[in-house]
């Protein structure tokens, strides 16, 4: 429905074979969303209920949400995910924004699974091949990754990646 420059759109979709869209991922997804507001300041809301299996792990549920406002000129919002992966809770929260200069900014507030934690902030300037910023990774128990690595591992890892522009 649209009247005098205002949009009010809702949709639903079901995907019975995620592997057709994402190779190596088996499962299903139900997606629903809305796009609302004046055409110069739209708000987008998308929610997906996914049941997926990756890399031989059993299929488990993950709920994904995306909220953006300020579309189309200055989109900003949040991406969230909550669910289970390999029998352990997964939680992701990131903020997204398109800056006036066209740079895409992403702040990873939290990305947690078992003893793995990722945080950081990245900016992808227009035309850049790689983002600039910092990521911090902590894996308190490498044994949490044994099934994915298909070998026995011990210890912990703390890493920080900083990328900067060079001219």
GROMACS .gro file of C-alpha atoms in nm:
model
  167
    1UNK     CA    1   0.000   0.000   0.000
    2UNK     CA    2   0.138   0.341  -0.091
    3UNK     CA    3  -0.026   0.681  -0.064
    4UNK     CA    4   0.127   1.024  -0.127
    5UNK     CA    5   0.488   0.913  -0.087
    6UNK     CA    6   0.424   0.675   0.202
    7UNK     CA    7   0.495   0.302   0.184
    8UNK     CA    8   0.339   0.032   0.400
    9UNK     CA    9   0.457  -0.306   0.271
   10UNK     CA   10   0.465  -0.643   0.447
   11UNK     CA   11   0.584  -0.977   0.314
   12UNK     CA   12   0.641  -1.340   0.411
   13UNK     CA   13   0.854  -1.608   0.247
   14UNK     CA   14   0.943  -1.968   0.320
   15UNK     CA   15   1.259  -2.135   0.193
   16UNK     CA   16   1.252  -2.513   0.201
   17UNK     CA   17   1.612  -2.562   0.080
   18UNK     CA   18   1.867  -2.309   0.207
   19UNK     CA   19   2.139  -2.493   0.013
   20UNK     CA   20   1.996  -2.343  -0.308
   21UNK     CA   21   2.094  -1.997  -0.178
   22UNK     CA   22   2.385  -2.074   0.055
   23UNK     CA   23   2.601  -2.367  -0.058
   24UNK     CA   24   2.695  -2.601   0.226
   25UNK     CA   25   2.403  -2.499   0.447
   26UNK     CA   26   2.113  -2.742   0.474
   27UNK     CA   27   1.788  -2.632   0.629
   28UNK     CA   28   1.482  -2.414   0.606
   29UNK     CA   29   1.389  -2.053   0.676
   30UNK     CA   30   1.074  -1.855   0.728
   31UNK     CA   31   1.123  -1.484   0.663
   32UNK     CA   32   0.887  -1.196   0.725
   33UNK     CA   33   0.940  -0.827   0.693
   34UNK     CA   34   0.801  -0.479   0.662
   35UNK     CA   35   0.901  -0.163   0.482
   36UNK     CA   36   0.721   0.144   0.614
   37UNK     CA   37   0.728   0.520   0.612
   38UNK     CA   38   0.777   0.816   0.386
   39UNK     CA   39   0.979   0.727   0.075
   40UNK     CA   40   1.263   0.955   0.189
   41UNK     CA   41   1.286   0.799   0.539
   42UNK     CA   42   1.186   0.433   0.530
   43UNK     CA   43   1.214   0.176   0.807
   44UNK     CA   44   1.290  -0.188   0.724
   45UNK     CA   45   1.230  -0.477   0.963
   46UNK     CA   46   1.320  -0.835   0.867
   47UNK     CA   47   1.290  -1.142   1.090
   48UNK     CA   48   1.402  -1.490   0.991
   49UNK     CA   49   1.346  -1.817   1.175
   50UNK     CA   50   1.611  -2.054   1.044
   51UNK     CA   51   1.672  -2.419   1.114
   52UNK     CA   52   2.010  -2.498   0.960
   53UNK     CA   53   2.288  -2.754   0.957
   54UNK     CA   54   2.641  -2.648   0.862
   55UNK     CA   55   2.956  -2.857   0.819
   56UNK     CA   56   2.792  -3.181   0.929
   57UNK     CA   57   2.655  -3.037   1.252
   58UNK     CA   58   2.294  -3.120   1.344
   59UNK     CA   59   2.027  -2.873   1.235
   60UNK     CA   60   1.946  -2.619   1.505
   61UNK     CA   61   1.728  -2.306   1.527
   62UNK     CA   62   1.860  -1.953   1.483
   63UNK     CA   63   1.647  -1.638   1.487
   64UNK     CA   64   1.787  -1.347   1.287
   65UNK     CA   65   1.663  -0.988   1.295
   66UNK     CA   66   1.752  -0.681   1.093
   67UNK     CA   67   1.624  -0.333   1.172
   68UNK     CA   68   1.718  -0.037   0.953
   69UNK     CA   69   1.588   0.318   0.955
   70UNK     CA   70   1.676   0.622   0.747
   71UNK     CA   71   1.644   0.442   0.414
   72UNK     CA   72   1.737   0.514   0.142
   73UNK     CA   73   1.974   0.807   0.215
   74UNK     CA   74   2.125   0.731   0.556
   75UNK     CA   75   2.047   0.374   0.659
   76UNK     CA   76   2.142   0.274   1.012
   77UNK     CA   77   2.032  -0.008   1.236
   78UNK     CA   78   2.106  -0.336   1.404
   79UNK     CA   79   2.157  -0.699   1.308
   80UNK     CA   80   2.091  -0.964   1.573
   81UNK     CA   81   2.103  -1.341   1.585
   82UNK     CA   82   2.016  -1.582   1.864
   83UNK     CA   83   2.001  -1.956   1.854
   84UNK     CA   84   2.189  -2.279   1.891
   85UNK     CA   85   2.497  -2.405   1.706
   86UNK     CA   86   2.642  -2.744   1.794
   87UNK     CA   87   2.424  -2.753   2.105
   88UNK     CA   88   2.552  -2.423   2.244
   89UNK     CA   89   2.389  -2.078   2.249
   90UNK     CA   90   2.489  -1.833   1.975
   91UNK     CA   91   2.438  -1.459   2.024
   92UNK     CA   92   2.529  -1.186   1.777
   93UNK     CA   93   2.456  -0.813   1.792
   94UNK     CA   94   2.600  -0.564   1.544
   95UNK     CA   95   2.522  -0.205   1.452
   96UNK     CA   96   2.530  -0.101   1.087
   97UNK     CA   97   2.534   0.244   0.928
   98UNK     CA   98   2.606   0.405   0.595
   99UNK     CA   99   2.798   0.729   0.655
  100UNK     CA  100   2.734   1.043   0.447
  101UNK     CA  101   3.063   0.980   0.261
  102UNK     CA  102   2.936   0.635   0.153
  103UNK     CA  103   3.146   0.435   0.399
  104UNK     CA  104   2.977   0.131   0.552
  105UNK     CA  105   3.032   0.112   0.928
  106UNK     CA  106   2.979  -0.198   1.141
  107UNK     CA  107   3.021  -0.229   1.515
  108UNK     CA  108   3.021  -0.585   1.646
  109UNK     CA  109   2.889  -0.545   1.997
  110UNK     CA  110   2.894  -0.915   2.066
  111UNK     CA  111   2.939  -1.240   1.881
  112UNK     CA  112   2.944  -1.520   2.140
  113UNK     CA  113   2.940  -1.898   2.106
  114UNK     CA  114   3.073  -2.135   2.372
  115UNK     CA  115   3.400  -1.970   2.487
  116UNK     CA  116   3.444  -1.781   2.158
  117UNK     CA  117   3.390  -1.404   2.171
  118UNK     CA  118   3.437  -1.155   1.887
  119UNK     CA  119   3.398  -0.777   1.914
  120UNK     CA  120   3.515  -0.487   1.704
  121UNK     CA  121   3.442  -0.201   1.472
  122UNK     CA  122   3.506  -0.189   1.099
  123UNK     CA  123   3.459   0.072   0.827
  124UNK     CA  124   3.454  -0.009   0.457
  125UNK     CA  125   3.533   0.315   0.271
  126UNK     CA  126   3.384   0.360  -0.077
  127UNK     CA  127   3.592   0.170  -0.333
  128UNK     CA  128   3.804  -0.008  -0.070
  129UNK     CA  129   3.871  -0.378  -0.101
  130UNK     CA  130   3.922  -0.436   0.272
  131UNK     CA  131   3.761  -0.279   0.579
  132UNK     CA  132   3.955  -0.063   0.823
  133UNK     CA  133   3.930  -0.099   1.199
  134UNK     CA  134   3.983  -0.345   1.479
  135UNK     CA  135   3.857  -0.694   1.560
  136UNK     CA  136   3.924  -0.866   1.889
  137UNK     CA  137   3.889  -1.242   1.922
  138UNK     CA  138   3.908  -1.450   2.237
  139UNK     CA  139   3.874  -1.827   2.248
  140UNK     CA  140   3.907  -1.925   2.614
  141UNK     CA  141   3.892  -2.299   2.537
  142UNK     CA  142   4.023  -2.413   2.200
  143UNK     CA  143   3.870  -2.752   2.282
  144UNK     CA  144   3.533  -2.586   2.200
  145UNK     CA  145   3.643  -2.591   1.834
  146UNK     CA  146   3.759  -2.955   1.818
  147UNK     CA  147   3.457  -3.082   1.626
  148UNK     CA  148   3.486  -2.805   1.366
  149UNK     CA  149   3.864  -2.849   1.328
  150UNK     CA  150   3.838  -3.229   1.325
  151UNK     CA  151   4.140  -3.261   1.552
  152UNK     CA  152   4.228  -3.238   1.917
  153UNK     CA  153   4.327  -2.889   2.031
  154UNK     CA  154   4.410  -2.739   2.370
  155UNK     CA  155   4.474  -2.399   2.518
  156UNK     CA  156   4.333  -2.059   2.441
  157UNK     CA  157   4.376  -1.779   2.189
  158UNK     CA  158   4.354  -1.404   2.216
  159UNK     CA  159   4.399  -1.204   1.897
  160UNK     CA  160   4.356  -0.849   1.781
  161UNK     CA  161   4.351  -0.745   1.418
  162UNK     CA  162   4.402  -0.380   1.328
  163UNK     CA  163   4.373  -0.262   0.970
  164UNK     CA  164   4.473   0.088   0.865
  165UNK     CA  165   4.477   0.277   0.538
  166UNK     CA  166   4.814   0.311   0.367
  167UNK     CA  167   4.893   0.543   0.080
   0.00000   0.00000   0.00000
